[in-house]
mmCIF file of C-alpha atoms in Angstrom:
data_model
loop_
_atom_site.group_PDB
_atom_site.id
_atom_site.type_symbol
_atom_site.label_atom_id
_atom_site.label_comp_id
_atom_site.label_asym_id
_atom_site.label_seq_id
_atom_site.Cartn_x
_atom_site.Cartn_y
_atom_site.Cartn_z
ATOM 1 C CA PRO E 4 7.768 -25.781 -9.606
ATOM 2 C CA SER E 5 3.927 -25.287 -10.026
ATOM 3 C CA CYS E 6 2.771 -22.089 -8.349
ATOM 4 C CA ASN E 7 0.025 -22.147 -5.615
ATOM 5 C CA ASP E 8 -2.279 -19.234 -6.789
ATOM 6 C CA TRP E 9 -4.206 -17.684 -3.877
ATOM 7 C CA GLY E 10 -6.235 -15.576 -6.343
ATOM 8 C CA GLU E 11 -7.081 -11.997 -5.457
ATOM 9 C CA SER E 12 -6.610 -10.775 -1.816
ATOM 10 C CA SER E 13 -9.897 -10.769 0.235
ATOM 11 C CA THR E 14 -8.630 -7.620 2.104
ATOM 12 C CA GLY E 15 -9.943 -5.322 -0.744
ATOM 13 C CA SER E 16 -8.251 -2.956 -3.066
ATOM 14 C CA VAL E 17 -5.707 -0.382 -2.124
ATOM 15 C CA SER E 18 -6.584 3.208 -3.110
ATOM 16 C CA ALA E 19 -3.950 5.973 -3.720
ATOM 17 C CA LEU E 20 -3.967 9.487 -4.839
ATOM 18 C CA ASP E 21 -2.475 10.437 -8.091
ATOM 19 C CA GLY E 22 1.018 12.060 -7.467
ATOM 20 C CA GLU E 23 1.312 10.798 -3.928
ATOM 21 C CA VAL E 24 3.730 8.157 -2.555
ATOM 22 C CA SER E 25 1.921 4.792 -2.077
ATOM 23 C CA TRP E 26 2.709 1.191 -1.389
ATOM 24 C CA LEU E 27 1.445 -2.287 -1.683
ATOM 25 C CA SER E 28 2.217 -4.774 0.973
ATOM 26 C CA CYS E 29 2.364 -8.666 -0.112
ATOM 27 C CA PRO E 30 -0.506 -10.362 1.735
ATOM 28 C CA LEU E 31 1.493 -13.582 1.939
ATOM 29 C CA PHE E 32 3.664 -12.155 4.665
ATOM 30 C CA SER E 33 0.560 -12.008 6.876
ATOM 31 C CA HIS E 34 1.290 -15.669 7.564
ATOM 32 C CA PRO E 35 5.015 -15.497 8.656
ATOM 33 C CA SER E 36 5.154 -19.129 9.746
ATOM 34 C CA VAL E 37 4.543 -20.250 6.178
ATOM 35 C CA TYR E 38 5.869 -17.289 4.088
ATOM 36 C CA ASN E 39 9.138 -15.629 5.006
ATOM 37 C CA TYR E 40 12.675 -15.034 3.593
ATOM 38 C CA SER E 41 14.384 -17.471 5.804
ATOM 39 C CA SER E 42 13.268 -20.415 3.764
ATOM 40 C CA GLY E 43 15.127 -19.176 0.831
ATOM 41 C CA HIS E 44 12.151 -17.606 -0.828
ATOM 42 C CA ASN E 45 12.567 -14.540 -3.199
ATOM 43 C CA LEU E 46 9.731 -12.037 -3.664
ATOM 44 C CA PHE E 47 8.869 -11.040 -7.241
ATOM 45 C CA TRP E 48 6.238 -8.333 -8.193
ATOM 46 C CA TYR E 49 4.198 -8.396 -11.337
ATOM 47 C CA ARG E 50 1.300 -6.031 -12.609
ATOM 48 C CA LEU E 51 -1.566 -6.416 -14.961
ATOM 49 C CA LEU E 52 -2.685 -2.967 -15.910
ATOM 50 C CA ASP E 53 -6.362 -2.324 -16.611
ATOM 51 C CA GLY E 54 -7.258 -3.215 -20.277
ATOM 52 C CA HIS E 55 -4.209 -5.453 -20.619
ATOM 53 C CA ASP E 56 -3.926 -9.264 -20.650
ATOM 54 C CA LEU E 57 -0.185 -9.901 -20.007
ATOM 55 C CA GLU E 58 1.339 -9.753 -16.573
ATOM 56 C CA GLN E 59 4.456 -7.571 -16.635
ATOM 57 C CA PRO E 60 7.405 -7.976 -14.283
ATOM 58 C CA ILE E 61 8.138 -4.938 -12.225
ATOM 59 C CA THR E 62 11.718 -3.857 -12.025
ATOM 60 C CA SER E 63 13.272 -1.250 -9.670
ATOM 61 C CA ASN E 64 13.444 2.079 -11.328
ATOM 62 C CA SER E 65 13.008 5.840 -10.324
ATOM 63 C CA ARG E 66 9.275 5.242 -9.348
ATOM 64 C CA PHE E 67 8.999 1.607 -8.454
ATOM 65 C CA SER E 68 11.161 0.229 -5.555
ATOM 66 C CA LYS E 69 10.957 -2.901 -3.485
ATOM 67 C CA ASP E 70 11.669 -2.985 0.306
ATOM 68 C CA ARG E 71 11.185 -6.345 1.922
ATOM 69 C CA GLU E 72 7.288 -7.301 1.420
ATOM 70 C CA ARG E 73 6.421 -3.789 0.102
ATOM 71 C CA LEU E 74 6.303 -2.397 -3.419
ATOM 72 C CA TRP E 75 6.630 1.393 -3.284
ATOM 73 C CA LEU E 76 5.235 3.804 -5.963
ATOM 74 C CA GLN E 77 6.910 7.095 -5.697
ATOM 75 C CA PRO E 78 4.726 8.741 -6.851
ATOM 76 C CA ALA E 79 1.610 6.685 -7.886
ATOM 77 C CA VAL E 80 -0.007 7.896 -11.167
ATOM 78 C CA ALA E 81 -3.438 7.261 -12.646
ATOM 79 C CA ASN E 82 -2.020 4.756 -15.110
ATOM 80 C CA ASP E 83 -0.772 2.478 -12.336
ATOM 81 C CA THR E 84 -4.337 1.427 -11.696
ATOM 82 C CA GLY E 85 -4.706 -2.320 -12.169
ATOM 83 C CA GLN E 86 -3.947 -5.718 -10.487
ATOM 84 C CA TYR E 87 -0.517 -6.360 -8.804
ATOM 85 C CA ILE E 88 0.798 -9.816 -8.089
ATOM 86 C CA CYS E 89 3.415 -10.782 -5.514
ATOM 87 C CA MET E 90 5.068 -14.055 -5.964
ATOM 88 C CA LEU E 91 7.242 -15.823 -3.375
ATOM 89 C CA ARG E 92 9.250 -18.634 -4.789
ATOM 90 C CA ASN E 93 12.428 -20.702 -4.297
ATOM 91 C CA ARG E 94 13.778 -23.831 -6.100
ATOM 92 C CA THR E 95 10.973 -26.167 -4.543
ATOM 93 C CA SER E 96 8.019 -23.972 -4.080
ATOM 94 C CA CYS E 97 6.045 -20.988 -5.341
ATOM 95 C CA SER E 98 2.893 -19.122 -4.110
ATOM 96 C CA LYS E 99 1.367 -16.001 -5.447
ATOM 97 C CA ILE E 100 -1.624 -13.637 -4.668
ATOM 98 C CA ALA E 101 -2.979 -10.653 -6.406
ATOM 99 C CA MET E 102 -4.295 -7.390 -5.087
ATOM 100 C CA ARG E 103 -6.009 -4.457 -6.873
ATOM 101 C CA LEU E 104 -4.578 -0.867 -6.840
ATOM 102 C CA LYS E 105 -6.747 2.102 -7.802
ATOM 103 C CA VAL E 106 -4.970 5.337 -8.254
ATOM 104 C CA LEU E 107 -7.562 8.169 -7.976
ATOM 105 C CA ARG E 108 -7.295 11.509 -9.706
ATOM 106 C CA ARG E 109 -8.012 14.625 -7.409
ATOM 107 C CA ASN E 110 -11.602 14.853 -8.892
ATOM 108 C CA GLU E 111 -12.344 11.213 -7.994
ATOM 109 C CA THR E 112 -11.437 11.530 -4.297
ATOM 110 C CA THR E 113 -13.748 11.139 -1.314
ATOM 111 C CA GLN E 114 -15.106 14.435 -0.137
ATOM 112 C CA THR E 115 -16.683 14.747 3.291
ATOM 113 C CA GLY E 116 -18.508 17.932 2.719
ATOM 114 C CA ASP E 117 -16.040 20.422 4.251
ATOM 115 C CA SER E 118 -14.050 22.246 1.461
ATOM 116 C CA CYS E 119 -11.228 22.855 3.994
ATOM 117 C CA GLU E 120 -10.426 19.176 4.265
ATOM 118 C CA PRO E 121 -7.833 17.699 1.942
ATOM 119 C CA PRO E 122 -8.959 15.211 -0.805
ATOM 120 C CA VAL E 123 -8.355 11.634 0.321
ATOM 121 C CA ALA E 124 -8.419 8.263 -1.546
ATOM 122 C CA VAL E 125 -10.242 6.441 1.154
ATOM 123 C CA ALA E 126 -12.980 7.977 3.407
ATOM 124 C CA PRO E 127 -11.516 8.955 6.805
ATOM 125 C CA SER E 128 -12.524 6.964 9.786
ATOM 126 C CA GLN E 129 -14.008 8.602 12.800
ATOM 127 C CA VAL E 130 -12.672 7.905 16.340
ATOM 128 C CA ASN E 131 -14.369 9.217 19.404
ATOM 129 C CA ILE E 132 -12.102 9.687 22.458
ATOM 130 C CA PRO E 133 -13.789 10.875 25.680
ATOM 131 C CA LEU E 134 -12.064 13.716 27.442
ATOM 132 C CA GLN E 135 -9.589 12.707 30.056
ATOM 133 C CA SER E 136 -9.838 8.988 29.123
ATOM 134 C CA GLY E 137 -6.087 8.756 28.713
ATOM 135 C CA LYS E 138 -6.589 6.916 25.253
ATOM 136 C CA ILE E 139 -4.009 7.398 22.529
ATOM 137 C CA LEU E 140 -5.018 8.096 18.973
ATOM 138 C CA ASP E 141 -2.686 6.247 16.543
ATOM 139 C CA CYS E 142 -2.072 7.284 12.921
ATOM 140 C CA PRO E 143 -2.982 4.404 10.617
ATOM 141 C CA ASP E 144 -0.041 3.122 8.482
ATOM 142 C CA LEU E 145 2.412 5.474 10.349
ATOM 143 C CA GLN E 146 4.775 2.582 11.062
ATOM 144 C CA ASP E 147 4.961 1.940 7.283
ATOM 145 C CA GLY E 148 5.591 5.663 6.721
ATOM 146 C CA GLU E 149 8.297 5.718 9.314
ATOM 147 C CA LYS E 150 10.174 2.785 7.626
ATOM 148 C CA MET E 151 9.945 4.560 4.388
ATOM 149 C CA ALA E 152 11.532 7.683 5.868
ATOM 150 C CA GLU E 153 14.337 5.615 7.355
ATOM 151 C CA ASN E 154 15.070 3.715 4.085
ATOM 152 C CA LYS E 155 14.103 6.046 1.372
ATOM 153 C CA MET E 156 13.985 9.631 2.331
ATOM 154 C CA ASN E 157 15.528 12.181 4.588
ATOM 155 C CA GLU E 158 13.453 12.491 7.886
ATOM 156 C CA SER E 159 12.833 16.161 7.254
ATOM 157 C CA THR E 160 10.581 15.271 4.168
ATOM 158 C CA MET E 161 8.334 13.046 6.101
ATOM 159 C CA ARG E 162 5.218 14.699 7.578
ATOM 160 C CA VAL E 163 2.015 13.664 9.127
ATOM 161 C CA THR E 164 -0.831 16.085 9.237
ATOM 162 C CA TRP E 165 -3.703 15.527 11.627
ATOM 163 C CA PHE E 166 -6.989 17.227 11.065
ATOM 164 C CA HIS E 167 -9.720 17.826 13.721
ATOM 165 C CA VAL E 168 -13.293 18.147 12.469
ATOM 166 C CA ARG E 169 -15.786 19.625 14.933
ATOM 167 C CA ILE E 170 -19.118 17.730 14.803
ATOM 168 C CA LYS E 171 -22.032 20.078 14.865
ATOM 169 C CA HIS E 172 -25.020 18.899 17.019
#
């Protein structure tokens, strides 16, 4: 069947740190009423590395693994930077969408000015929670990380580190 090409995802590129575990989630699954596994679709991943012209199929190996709608890079390396395509197809239909992955070396990371803070691929977001407001601060992407721990790793290797930065007035 001809493939419905959705182009590049409008959600922006995914940034990861060189040497860290990272993942890409297929944006097609954000429309579960249209794209799902129950209609007999199979998910395939391809990549187009920077400076190359030909899409290469991604096969599971020691660094790349597939888990439902996610492609895991364990770990991501700088040479993984490029465009990744997820394709859902069955015998009668096909849809694909691309997303960009940028793997940053430590010297390319976002720095927020405090040398004690760890290097990050994406600038941290700030959340203000008034004292005694009873609000909960959720860790972004923690659910994805927990799923990875359940499926890929032993729970003792998963860690979440919170940092508090005191704002000077």
